[in-house]
Short mmCIF file of C-alpha atoms and ligand atoms in Angstrom, two decimals:
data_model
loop_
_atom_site.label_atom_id
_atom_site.label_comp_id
_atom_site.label_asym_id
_atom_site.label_seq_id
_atom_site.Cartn_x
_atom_site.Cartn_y
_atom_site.Cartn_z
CA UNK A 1 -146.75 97.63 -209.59
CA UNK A 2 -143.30 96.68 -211.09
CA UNK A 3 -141.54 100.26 -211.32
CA UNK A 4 -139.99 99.12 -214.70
CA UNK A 5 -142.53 98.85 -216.42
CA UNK A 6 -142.79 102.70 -216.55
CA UNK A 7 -139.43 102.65 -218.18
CA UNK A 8 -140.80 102.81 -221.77
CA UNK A 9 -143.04 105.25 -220.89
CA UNK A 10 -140.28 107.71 -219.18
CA UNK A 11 -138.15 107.03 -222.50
CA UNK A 12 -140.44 108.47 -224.50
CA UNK A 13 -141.63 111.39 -222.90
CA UNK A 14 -138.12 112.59 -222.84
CA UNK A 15 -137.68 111.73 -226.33
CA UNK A 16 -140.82 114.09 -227.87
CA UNK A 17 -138.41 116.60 -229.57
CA UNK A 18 -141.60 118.59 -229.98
CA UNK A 19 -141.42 119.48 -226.38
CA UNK A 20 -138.64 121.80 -224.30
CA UNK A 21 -136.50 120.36 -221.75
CA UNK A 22 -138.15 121.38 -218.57
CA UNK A 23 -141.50 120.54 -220.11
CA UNK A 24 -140.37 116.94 -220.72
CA UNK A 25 -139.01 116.57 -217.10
CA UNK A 26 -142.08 118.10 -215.85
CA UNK A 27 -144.22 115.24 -217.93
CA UNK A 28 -141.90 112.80 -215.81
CA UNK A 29 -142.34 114.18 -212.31
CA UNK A 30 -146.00 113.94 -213.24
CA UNK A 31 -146.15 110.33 -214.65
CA UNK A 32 -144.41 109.53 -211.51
CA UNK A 33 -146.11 111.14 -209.12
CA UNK A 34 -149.54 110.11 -210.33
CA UNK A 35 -148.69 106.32 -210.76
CA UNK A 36 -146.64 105.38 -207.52
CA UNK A 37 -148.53 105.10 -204.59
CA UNK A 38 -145.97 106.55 -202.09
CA UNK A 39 -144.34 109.27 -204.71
CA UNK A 40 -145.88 112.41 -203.45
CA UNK A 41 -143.65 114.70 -204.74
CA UNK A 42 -141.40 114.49 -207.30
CA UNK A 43 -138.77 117.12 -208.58
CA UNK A 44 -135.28 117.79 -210.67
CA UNK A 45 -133.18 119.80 -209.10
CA UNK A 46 -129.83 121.29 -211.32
CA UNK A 47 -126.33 122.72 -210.34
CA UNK A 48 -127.24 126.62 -210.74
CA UNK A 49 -124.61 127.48 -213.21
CA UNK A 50 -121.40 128.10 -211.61
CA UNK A 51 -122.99 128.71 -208.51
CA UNK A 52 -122.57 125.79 -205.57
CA UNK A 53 -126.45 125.32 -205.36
CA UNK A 54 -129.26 123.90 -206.84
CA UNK A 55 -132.06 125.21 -208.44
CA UNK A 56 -135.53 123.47 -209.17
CA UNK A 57 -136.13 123.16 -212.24
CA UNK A 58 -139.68 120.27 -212.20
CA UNK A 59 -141.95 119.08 -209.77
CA UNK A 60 -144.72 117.51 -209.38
CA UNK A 61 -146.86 117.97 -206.35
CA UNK A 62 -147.49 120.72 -203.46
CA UNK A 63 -145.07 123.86 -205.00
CA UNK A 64 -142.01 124.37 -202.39
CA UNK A 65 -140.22 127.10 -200.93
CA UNK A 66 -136.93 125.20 -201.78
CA UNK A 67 -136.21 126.08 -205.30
CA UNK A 68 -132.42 127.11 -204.25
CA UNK A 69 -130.46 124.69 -202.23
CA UNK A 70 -126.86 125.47 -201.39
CA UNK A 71 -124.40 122.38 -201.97
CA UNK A 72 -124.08 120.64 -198.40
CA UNK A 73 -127.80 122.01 -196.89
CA UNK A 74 -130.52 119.41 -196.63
CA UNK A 75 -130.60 115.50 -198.35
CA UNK A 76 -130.50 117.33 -201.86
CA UNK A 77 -127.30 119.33 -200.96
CA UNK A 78 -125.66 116.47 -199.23
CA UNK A 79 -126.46 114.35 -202.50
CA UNK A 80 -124.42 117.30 -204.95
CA UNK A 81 -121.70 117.10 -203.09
CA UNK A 82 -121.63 112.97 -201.93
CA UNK A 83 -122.28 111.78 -205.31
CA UNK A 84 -124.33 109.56 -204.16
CA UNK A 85 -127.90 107.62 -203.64
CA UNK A 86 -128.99 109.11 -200.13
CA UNK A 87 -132.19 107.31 -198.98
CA UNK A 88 -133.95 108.46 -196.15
CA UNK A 89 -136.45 105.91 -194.40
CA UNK A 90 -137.12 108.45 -191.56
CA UNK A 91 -136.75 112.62 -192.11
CA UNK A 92 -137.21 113.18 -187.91
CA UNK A 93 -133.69 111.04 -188.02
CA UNK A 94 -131.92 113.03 -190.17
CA UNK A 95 -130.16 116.38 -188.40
CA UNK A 96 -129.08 118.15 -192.16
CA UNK A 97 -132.78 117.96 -193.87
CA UNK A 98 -134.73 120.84 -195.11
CA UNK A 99 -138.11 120.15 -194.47
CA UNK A 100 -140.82 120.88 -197.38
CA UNK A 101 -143.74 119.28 -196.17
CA UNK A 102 -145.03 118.27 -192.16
CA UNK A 103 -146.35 115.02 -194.40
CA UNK A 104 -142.80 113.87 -195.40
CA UNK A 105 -141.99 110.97 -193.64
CA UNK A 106 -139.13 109.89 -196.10
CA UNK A 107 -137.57 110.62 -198.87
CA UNK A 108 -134.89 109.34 -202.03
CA UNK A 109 -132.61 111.48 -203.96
CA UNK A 110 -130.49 109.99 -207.01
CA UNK A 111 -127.78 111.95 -208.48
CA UNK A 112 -127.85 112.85 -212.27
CA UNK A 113 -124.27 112.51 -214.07
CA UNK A 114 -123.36 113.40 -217.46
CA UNK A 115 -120.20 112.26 -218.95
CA UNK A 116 -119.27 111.53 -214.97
CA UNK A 117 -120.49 115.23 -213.60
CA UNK A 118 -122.92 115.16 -211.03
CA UNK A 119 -125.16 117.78 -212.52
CA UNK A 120 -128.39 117.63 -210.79
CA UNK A 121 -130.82 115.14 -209.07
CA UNK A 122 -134.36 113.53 -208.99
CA UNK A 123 -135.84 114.20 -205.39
CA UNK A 124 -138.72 111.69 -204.13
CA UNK A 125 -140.60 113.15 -201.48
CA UNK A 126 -143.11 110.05 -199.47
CA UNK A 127 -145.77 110.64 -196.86
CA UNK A 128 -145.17 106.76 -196.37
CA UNK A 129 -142.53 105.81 -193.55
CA UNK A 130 -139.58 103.89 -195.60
CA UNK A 131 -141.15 103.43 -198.43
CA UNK A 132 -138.11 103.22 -200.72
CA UNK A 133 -136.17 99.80 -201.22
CA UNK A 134 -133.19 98.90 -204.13
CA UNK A 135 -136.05 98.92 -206.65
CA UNK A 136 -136.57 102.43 -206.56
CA UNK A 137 -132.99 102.97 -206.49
CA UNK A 138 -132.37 100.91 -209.64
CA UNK A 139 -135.26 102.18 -211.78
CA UNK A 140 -134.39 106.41 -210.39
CA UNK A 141 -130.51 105.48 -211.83
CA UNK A 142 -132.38 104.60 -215.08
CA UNK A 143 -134.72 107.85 -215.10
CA UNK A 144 -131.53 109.99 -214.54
CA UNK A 145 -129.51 108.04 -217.57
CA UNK A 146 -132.38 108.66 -219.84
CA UNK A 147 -132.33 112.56 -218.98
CA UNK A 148 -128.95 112.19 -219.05
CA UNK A 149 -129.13 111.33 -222.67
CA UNK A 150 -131.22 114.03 -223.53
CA UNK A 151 -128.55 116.73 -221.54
CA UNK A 152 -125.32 115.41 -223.22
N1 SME B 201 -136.07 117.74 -198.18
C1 SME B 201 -135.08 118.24 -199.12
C2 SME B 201 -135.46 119.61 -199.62
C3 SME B 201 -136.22 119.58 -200.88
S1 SME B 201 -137.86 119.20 -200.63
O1 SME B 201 -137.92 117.75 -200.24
C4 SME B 201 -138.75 119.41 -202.02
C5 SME B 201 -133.73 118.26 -198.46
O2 SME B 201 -133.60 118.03 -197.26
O3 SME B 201 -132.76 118.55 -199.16
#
């Protein structure tokens, strides 16, 4: 399956005024999960407040223990302080990952910026080895800009 064509269907889920934030993102991380094969887990993660960690605030899939992350721990901590796209074909590879799972075998995690503050992040978990390729890259920058929109 093309991954953009679940572009319209992301833009409006985060568009139903009807619904609260975190419900909306949760709606995503579900739609997600359920139609990509190798998405097995799927969560936002936001900067805390003023704090320099992250807090979950949706998921889809098995509930984690992770739902603080201090800025520089694991891929997700890494990502709020890098600013940028950290794909992971392998997590054995990787020395700074928190492991959630013994199924992970890789994992994706796209920063979220509004008006150019790296604010939070969409984690992809995979029980697929490298899995995740420019596609998913370009259509998780798009998810992010359309929650972006809905932040600002
Ligand atoms: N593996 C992540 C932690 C979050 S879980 O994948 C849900 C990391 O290393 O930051």
């Amino acid at each position: 399956m093309k991954l953009a064509a679940l572009e319209p269907k992301v833009s409006l889920l985060l568009n139903n005024e009807n619904l609260r934030i975190a419900e909306r993102l949760t709606l995503v991380c579900e739609l997600l999960q359920s139609e990509v094969a190798y998405y097995d887990w799927v969560g936002f993660y936001f900067k805390n407040g003023d704090k320099p960690e992250l807090k979950l605030e949706a998921f889809a899939g098995e509930p984690t223990d992770h739902t603080i992350i201090p800025f520089g721990k694991g891929i997700c901590g890494q990502v709020a302080v890098s600013n940028a796209n950290f794909v992971v074909p392998d997590v054995k590879a990787q020395d700074n990952y928190i492991a959630c799972s013994m199924y992970v075998k890789a994992e994706i995690v796209i920063p979220l910026f509004v008006d150019g503050e790296n604010i939070g992040q969409i984690d992809i978990d995979s029980h697929t080895p490298d899995p995740f390729t420019e596609e998913d890259e370009r259509f998780l920058e798009f998810v992010n800009q359309e929650v972006a929109k809905i932040l600002a």
